[in-house]
mmCIF file of C-alpha atoms in Angstrom:
data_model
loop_
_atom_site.group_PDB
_atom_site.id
_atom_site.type_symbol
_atom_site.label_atom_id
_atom_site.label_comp_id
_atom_site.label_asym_id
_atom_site.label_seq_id
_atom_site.Cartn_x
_atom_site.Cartn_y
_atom_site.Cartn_z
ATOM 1 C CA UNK A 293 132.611 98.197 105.677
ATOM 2 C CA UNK A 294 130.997 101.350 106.325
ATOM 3 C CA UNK A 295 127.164 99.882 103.941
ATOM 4 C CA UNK A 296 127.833 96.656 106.138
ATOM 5 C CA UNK A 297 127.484 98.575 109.551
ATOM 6 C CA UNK A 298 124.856 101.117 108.190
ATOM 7 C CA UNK A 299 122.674 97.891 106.766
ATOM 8 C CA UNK A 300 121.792 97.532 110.964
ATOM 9 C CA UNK A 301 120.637 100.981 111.128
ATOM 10 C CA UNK A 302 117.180 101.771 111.643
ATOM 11 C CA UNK A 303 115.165 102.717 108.262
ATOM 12 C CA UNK A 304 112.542 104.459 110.227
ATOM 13 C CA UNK A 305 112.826 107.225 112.780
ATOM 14 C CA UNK A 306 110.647 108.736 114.738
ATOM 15 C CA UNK A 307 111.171 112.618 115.178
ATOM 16 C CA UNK A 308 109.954 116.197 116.520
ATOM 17 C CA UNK A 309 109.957 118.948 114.894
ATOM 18 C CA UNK A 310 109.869 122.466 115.771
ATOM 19 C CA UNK A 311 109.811 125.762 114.596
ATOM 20 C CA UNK A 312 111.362 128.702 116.108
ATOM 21 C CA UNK A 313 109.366 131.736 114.970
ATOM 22 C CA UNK A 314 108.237 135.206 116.632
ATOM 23 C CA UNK A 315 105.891 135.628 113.550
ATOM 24 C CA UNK A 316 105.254 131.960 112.086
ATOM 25 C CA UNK A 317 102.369 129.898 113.193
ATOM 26 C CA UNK A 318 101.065 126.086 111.940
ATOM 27 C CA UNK A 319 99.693 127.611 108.753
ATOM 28 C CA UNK A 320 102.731 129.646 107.555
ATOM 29 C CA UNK A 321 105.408 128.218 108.954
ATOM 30 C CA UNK A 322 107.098 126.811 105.593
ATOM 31 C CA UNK A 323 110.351 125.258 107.171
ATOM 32 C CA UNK A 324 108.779 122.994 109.212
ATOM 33 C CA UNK A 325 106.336 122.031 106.868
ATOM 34 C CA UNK A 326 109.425 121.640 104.624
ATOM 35 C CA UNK A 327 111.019 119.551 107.370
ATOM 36 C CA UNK A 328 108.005 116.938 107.512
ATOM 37 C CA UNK A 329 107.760 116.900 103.781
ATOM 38 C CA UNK A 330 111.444 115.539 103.562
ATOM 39 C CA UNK A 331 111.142 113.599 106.502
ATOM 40 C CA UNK A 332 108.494 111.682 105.291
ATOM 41 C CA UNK A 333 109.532 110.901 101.846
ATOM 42 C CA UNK A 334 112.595 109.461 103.206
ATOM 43 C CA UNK A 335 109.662 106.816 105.189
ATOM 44 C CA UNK A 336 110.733 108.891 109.162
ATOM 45 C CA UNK A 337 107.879 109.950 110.786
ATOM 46 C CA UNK A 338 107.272 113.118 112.292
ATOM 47 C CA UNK A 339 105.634 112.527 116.037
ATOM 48 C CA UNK A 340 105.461 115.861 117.186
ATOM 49 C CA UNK A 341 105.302 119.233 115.788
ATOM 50 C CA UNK A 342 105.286 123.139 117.039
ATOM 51 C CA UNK A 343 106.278 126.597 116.550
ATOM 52 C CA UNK A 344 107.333 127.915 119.537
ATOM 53 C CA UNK A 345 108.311 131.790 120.145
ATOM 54 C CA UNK A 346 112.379 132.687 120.174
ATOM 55 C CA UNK A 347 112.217 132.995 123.940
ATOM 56 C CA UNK A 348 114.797 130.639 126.063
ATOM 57 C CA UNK A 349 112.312 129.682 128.796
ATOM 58 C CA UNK A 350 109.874 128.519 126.093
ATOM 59 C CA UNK A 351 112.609 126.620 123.844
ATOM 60 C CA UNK A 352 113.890 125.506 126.980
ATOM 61 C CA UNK A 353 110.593 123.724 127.722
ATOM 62 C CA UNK A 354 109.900 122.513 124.337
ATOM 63 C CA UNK A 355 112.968 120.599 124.101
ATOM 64 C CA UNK A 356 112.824 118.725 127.464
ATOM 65 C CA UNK A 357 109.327 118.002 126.772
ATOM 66 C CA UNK A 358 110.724 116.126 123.408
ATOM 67 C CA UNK A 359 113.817 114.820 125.421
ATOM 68 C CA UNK A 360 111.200 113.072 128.154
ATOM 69 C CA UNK A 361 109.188 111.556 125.409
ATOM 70 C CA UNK A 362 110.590 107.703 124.840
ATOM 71 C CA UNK A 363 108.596 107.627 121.250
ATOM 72 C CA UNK A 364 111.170 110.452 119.720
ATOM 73 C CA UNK A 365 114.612 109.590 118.439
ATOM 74 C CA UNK A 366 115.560 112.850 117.094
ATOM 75 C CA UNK A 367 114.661 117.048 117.465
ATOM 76 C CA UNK A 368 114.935 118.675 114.744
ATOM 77 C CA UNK A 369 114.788 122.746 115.222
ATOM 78 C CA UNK A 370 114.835 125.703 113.052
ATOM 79 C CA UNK A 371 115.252 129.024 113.392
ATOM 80 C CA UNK A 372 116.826 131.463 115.667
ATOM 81 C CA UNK A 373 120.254 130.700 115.158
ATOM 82 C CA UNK A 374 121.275 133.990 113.531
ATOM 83 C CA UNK A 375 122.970 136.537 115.807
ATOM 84 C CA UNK A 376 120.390 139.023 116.354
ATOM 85 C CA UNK A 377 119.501 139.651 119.956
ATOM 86 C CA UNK A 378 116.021 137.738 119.735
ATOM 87 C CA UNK A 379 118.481 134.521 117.977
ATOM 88 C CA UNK A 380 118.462 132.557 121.487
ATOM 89 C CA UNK A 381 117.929 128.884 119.998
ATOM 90 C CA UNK A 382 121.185 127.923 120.659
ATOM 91 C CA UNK A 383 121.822 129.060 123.596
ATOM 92 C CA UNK A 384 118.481 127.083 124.736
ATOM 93 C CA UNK A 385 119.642 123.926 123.175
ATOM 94 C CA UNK A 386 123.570 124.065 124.038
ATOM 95 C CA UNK A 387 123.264 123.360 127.708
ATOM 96 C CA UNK A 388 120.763 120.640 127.062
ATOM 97 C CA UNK A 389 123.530 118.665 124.935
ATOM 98 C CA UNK A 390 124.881 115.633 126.783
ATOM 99 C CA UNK A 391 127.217 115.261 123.838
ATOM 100 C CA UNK A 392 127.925 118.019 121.266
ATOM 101 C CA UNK A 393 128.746 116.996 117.492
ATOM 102 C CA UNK A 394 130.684 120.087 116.037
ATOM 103 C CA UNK A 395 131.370 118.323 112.656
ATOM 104 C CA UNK A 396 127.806 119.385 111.808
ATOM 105 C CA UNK A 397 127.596 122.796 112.116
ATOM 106 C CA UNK A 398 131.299 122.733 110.281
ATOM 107 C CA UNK A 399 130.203 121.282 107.225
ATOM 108 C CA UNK A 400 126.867 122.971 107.653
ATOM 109 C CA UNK A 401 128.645 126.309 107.353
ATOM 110 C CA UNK A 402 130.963 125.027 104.752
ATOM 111 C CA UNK A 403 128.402 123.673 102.520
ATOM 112 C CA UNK A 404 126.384 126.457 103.102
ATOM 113 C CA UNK A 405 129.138 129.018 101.859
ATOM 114 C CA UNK A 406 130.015 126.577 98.781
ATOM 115 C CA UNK A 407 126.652 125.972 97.835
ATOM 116 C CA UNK A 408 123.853 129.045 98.798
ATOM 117 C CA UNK A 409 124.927 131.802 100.841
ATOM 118 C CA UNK A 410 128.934 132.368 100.404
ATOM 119 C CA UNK A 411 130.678 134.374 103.251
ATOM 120 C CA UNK A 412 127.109 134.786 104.945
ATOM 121 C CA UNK A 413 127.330 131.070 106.120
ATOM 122 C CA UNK A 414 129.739 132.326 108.676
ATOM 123 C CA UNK A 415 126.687 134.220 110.927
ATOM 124 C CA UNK A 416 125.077 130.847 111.196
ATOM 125 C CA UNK A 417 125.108 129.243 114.488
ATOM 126 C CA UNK A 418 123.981 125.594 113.589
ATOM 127 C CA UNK A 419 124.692 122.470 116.317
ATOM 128 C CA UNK A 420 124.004 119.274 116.604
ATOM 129 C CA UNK A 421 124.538 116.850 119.684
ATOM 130 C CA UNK A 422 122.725 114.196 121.435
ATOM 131 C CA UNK A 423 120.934 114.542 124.830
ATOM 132 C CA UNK A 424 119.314 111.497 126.916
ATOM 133 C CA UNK A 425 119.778 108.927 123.671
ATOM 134 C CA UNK A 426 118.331 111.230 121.630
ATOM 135 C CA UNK A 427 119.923 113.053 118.242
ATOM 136 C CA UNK A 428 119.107 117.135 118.296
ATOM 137 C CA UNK A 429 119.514 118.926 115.332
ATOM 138 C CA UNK A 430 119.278 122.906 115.192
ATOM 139 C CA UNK A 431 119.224 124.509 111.836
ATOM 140 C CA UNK A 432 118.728 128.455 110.570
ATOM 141 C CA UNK A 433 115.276 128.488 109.120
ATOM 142 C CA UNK A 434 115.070 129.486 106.070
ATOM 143 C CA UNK A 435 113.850 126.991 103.496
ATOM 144 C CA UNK A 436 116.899 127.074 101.721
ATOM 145 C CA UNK A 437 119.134 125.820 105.228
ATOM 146 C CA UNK A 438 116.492 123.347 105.948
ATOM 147 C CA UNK A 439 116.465 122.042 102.528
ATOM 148 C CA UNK A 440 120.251 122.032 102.340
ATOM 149 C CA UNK A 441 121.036 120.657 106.096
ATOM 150 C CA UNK A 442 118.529 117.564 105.432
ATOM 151 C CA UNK A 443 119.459 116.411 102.129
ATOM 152 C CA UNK A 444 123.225 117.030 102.370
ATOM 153 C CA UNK A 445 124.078 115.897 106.014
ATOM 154 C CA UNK A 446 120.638 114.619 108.152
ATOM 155 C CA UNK A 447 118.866 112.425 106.011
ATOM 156 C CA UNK A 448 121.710 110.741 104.772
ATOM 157 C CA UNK A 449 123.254 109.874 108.516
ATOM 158 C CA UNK A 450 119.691 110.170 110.104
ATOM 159 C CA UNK A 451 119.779 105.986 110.921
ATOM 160 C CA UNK A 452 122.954 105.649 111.294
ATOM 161 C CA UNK A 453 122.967 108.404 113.987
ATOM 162 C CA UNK A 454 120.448 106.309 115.762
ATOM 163 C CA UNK A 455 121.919 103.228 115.496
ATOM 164 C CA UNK A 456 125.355 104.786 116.853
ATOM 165 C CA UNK A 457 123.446 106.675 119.768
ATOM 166 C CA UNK A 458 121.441 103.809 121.194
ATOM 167 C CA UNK A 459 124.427 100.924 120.362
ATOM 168 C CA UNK A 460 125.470 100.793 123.459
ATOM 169 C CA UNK A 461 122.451 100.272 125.860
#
Protein backbone atom coordinates (compact mmCIF):
# COMPACT_ATOMS: atom_id res chain seq x y z
CA UNK A 1 0.00 0.00 0.00
CA UNK A 2 2.52 2.25 1.25
CA UNK A 3 4.66 2.22 -2.98
CA UNK A 4 0.91 2.70 -4.16
CA UNK A 5 0.42 6.05 -2.16
CA UNK A 6 4.14 7.16 -2.56
CA UNK A 7 3.78 6.47 -6.63
CA UNK A 8 1.55 10.14 -6.35
CA UNK A 9 4.33 11.83 -4.71
CA UNK A 10 6.17 14.42 -6.36
CA UNK A 11 9.68 13.20 -7.98
CA UNK A 12 10.95 16.68 -8.03
CA UNK A 13 11.24 19.22 -5.25
CA UNK A 14 12.16 22.39 -5.16
CA UNK A 15 14.29 23.44 -2.02
CA UNK A 16 16.52 26.12 -0.02
CA UNK A 17 19.31 25.57 1.44
CA UNK A 18 21.23 27.22 4.03
CA UNK A 19 24.16 27.21 5.94
CA UNK A 20 24.57 28.26 9.42
CA UNK A 21 28.20 29.31 9.85
CA UNK A 22 30.13 32.16 11.92
CA UNK A 23 33.26 31.22 9.80
CA UNK A 24 31.91 29.49 6.46
CA UNK A 25 31.22 31.47 3.39
CA UNK A 26 29.95 30.25 -0.45
CA UNK A 27 33.44 28.96 -1.18
CA UNK A 28 34.10 26.82 1.95
CA UNK A 29 31.09 25.99 3.15
CA UNK A 30 31.27 22.05 2.42
CA UNK A 31 27.81 21.00 3.98
CA UNK A 32 25.84 22.90 1.90
CA UNK A 33 27.66 22.23 -1.03
CA UNK A 34 27.24 18.61 0.18
CA UNK A 35 23.52 19.28 0.56
CA UNK A 36 23.06 20.44 -3.24
CA UNK A 37 25.28 17.67 -4.43
CA UNK A 38 22.78 15.03 -2.93
CA UNK A 39 19.92 16.98 -3.68
CA UNK A 40 20.54 17.06 -7.11
CA UNK A 41 21.50 13.59 -7.87
CA UNK A 42 18.33 12.51 -6.43
CA UNK A 43 16.76 15.04 -9.70
CA UNK A 44 15.40 18.05 -6.49
CA UNK A 45 16.52 21.23 -7.25
CA UNK A 46 18.09 23.57 -5.08
CA UNK A 47 16.31 27.26 -5.59
CA UNK A 48 17.99 29.12 -3.11
CA UNK A 49 21.15 29.01 -1.27
CA UNK A 50 23.09 31.01 1.74
CA UNK A 51 25.25 30.97 4.66
CA UNK A 52 23.95 33.03 7.07
CA UNK A 53 25.77 33.95 10.56
CA UNK A 54 24.48 31.87 13.93
CA UNK A 55 22.61 34.97 15.04
CA UNK A 56 18.61 34.52 15.73
CA UNK A 57 17.55 37.82 14.13
CA UNK A 58 19.44 36.81 10.96
CA UNK A 59 18.17 33.00 10.90
CA UNK A 60 15.03 34.41 11.84
CA UNK A 61 14.93 36.41 8.58
CA UNK A 62 16.36 33.87 6.38
CA UNK A 63 13.77 31.42 7.07
CA UNK A 64 10.65 33.63 6.58
CA UNK A 65 12.18 34.91 3.54
CA UNK A 66 12.18 31.00 2.29
CA UNK A 67 8.71 30.45 4.02
CA UNK A 68 7.18 33.62 1.79
CA UNK A 69 8.65 32.25 -1.35
CA UNK A 70 5.72 29.99 -3.20
CA UNK A 71 8.64 28.33 -5.56
CA UNK A 72 10.23 26.40 -2.29
CA UNK A 73 8.78 23.21 -0.90
CA UNK A 74 11.32 22.47 1.62
CA UNK A 75 14.37 24.37 4.00
CA UNK A 76 16.90 22.53 4.57
CA UNK A 77 19.45 24.05 7.40
CA UNK A 78 22.67 23.11 8.88
CA UNK A 79 24.53 24.00 11.54
CA UNK A 80 24.16 25.50 14.89
CA UNK A 81 22.34 22.94 16.54
CA UNK A 82 25.03 21.95 19.05
CA UNK A 83 24.67 23.41 22.56
CA UNK A 84 27.24 25.97 22.67
CA UNK A 85 26.02 29.44 23.47
CA UNK A 86 26.46 30.76 19.74
CA UNK A 87 24.15 27.14 18.72
CA UNK A 88 20.82 29.37 18.30
CA UNK A 89 19.43 27.56 15.02
CA UNK A 90 16.89 25.95 16.73
CA UNK A 91 15.69 28.16 18.73
CA UNK A 92 15.25 30.45 15.42
CA UNK A 93 13.46 27.75 13.61
CA UNK A 94 11.24 26.20 16.59
CA UNK A 95 8.81 29.04 16.88
CA UNK A 96 8.50 29.26 13.15
CA UNK A 97 7.09 25.51 13.09
CA UNK A 98 3.35 25.37 12.42
CA UNK A 99 3.70 21.65 12.95
CA UNK A 100 6.71 19.97 14.63
CA UNK A 101 7.79 16.30 13.48
CA UNK A 102 9.81 14.87 16.52
CA UNK A 103 10.23 11.39 14.87
CA UNK A 104 13.09 13.05 12.96
CA UNK A 105 15.32 14.30 15.25
CA UNK A 106 14.61 10.74 17.21
CA UNK A 107 15.88 8.61 14.66
CA UNK A 108 18.32 11.30 13.68
CA UNK A 109 19.93 10.92 17.10
CA UNK A 110 19.47 7.24 17.08
CA UNK A 111 21.02 6.62 13.83
CA UNK A 112 23.51 8.96 14.54
CA UNK A 113 24.67 7.08 17.82
CA UNK A 114 24.37 3.55 15.91
CA UNK A 115 26.06 4.59 12.97
CA UNK A 116 28.89 7.74 13.45
CA UNK A 117 29.09 9.43 16.62
CA UNK A 118 27.87 6.94 19.60
CA UNK A 119 26.79 8.68 22.92
CA UNK A 120 27.76 12.15 21.24
CA UNK A 121 24.47 11.96 19.15
CA UNK A 122 22.75 12.89 22.33
CA UNK A 123 24.16 16.89 22.17
CA UNK A 124 22.47 17.14 18.84
CA UNK A 125 19.49 19.26 18.64
CA UNK A 126 18.05 18.25 15.13
CA UNK A 127 14.05 19.14 14.19
CA UNK A 128 12.04 18.93 11.60
CA UNK A 129 8.39 20.38 11.12
CA UNK A 130 6.43 22.08 8.54
CA UNK A 131 5.56 25.84 8.48
CA UNK A 132 3.06 27.59 5.85
CA UNK A 133 2.95 24.13 3.53
CA UNK A 134 6.35 23.98 3.59
CA UNK A 135 8.78 20.91 5.01
CA UNK A 136 11.89 22.49 7.28
CA UNK A 137 14.61 20.42 7.99
CA UNK A 138 17.50 21.49 10.53
CA UNK A 139 20.52 19.34 10.70
CA UNK A 140 24.15 19.67 12.74
CA UNK A 141 26.60 20.53 10.04
CA UNK A 142 29.11 18.54 9.77
CA UNK A 143 29.46 16.59 6.55
CA UNK A 144 29.11 13.49 8.19
CA UNK A 145 25.22 14.60 9.77
CA UNK A 146 24.36 16.03 6.48
CA UNK A 147 25.44 13.05 4.65
CA UNK A 148 23.79 10.73 7.15
CA UNK A 149 20.35 12.83 7.74
CA UNK A 150 19.79 12.95 3.74
CA UNK A 151 20.47 9.55 2.69
CA UNK A 152 19.00 7.74 5.73
CA UNK A 153 15.76 9.78 6.50
CA UNK A 154 15.27 13.08 3.87
CA UNK A 155 15.82 11.86 0.59
CA UNK A 156 14.07 8.83 1.02
CA UNK A 157 10.63 10.62 2.47
CA UNK A 158 11.58 13.98 0.69
CA UNK A 159 8.24 13.47 -1.91
CA UNK A 160 6.32 11.85 0.11
CA UNK A 161 6.65 14.65 2.73
CA UNK A 162 5.38 16.93 0.06
CA UNK A 163 2.76 15.07 -1.13
CA UNK A 164 1.45 14.56 2.62
CA UNK A 165 1.95 18.41 3.41
CA UNK A 166 0.13 19.92 0.47
CA UNK A 167 -2.74 16.81 0.28
CA UNK A 168 -5.08 18.58 1.72
CA UNK A 169 -5.40 22.04 -0.03
Amino acid sequence: MLKEHRKKSPEIVHCAVMTISDTRNKNTDKSGKLLHELLERDNHKVIHYEVVPDEKNSINYMIKRFLENEKIEVIIINGGTGIAKRDVTIEAVKPLLDKEIPGFGELFRYLSYELEIGSASFLSRAIAGVANQKAIFSIPGSSGAVKLAMDKLILPELGHMVMEINKDL
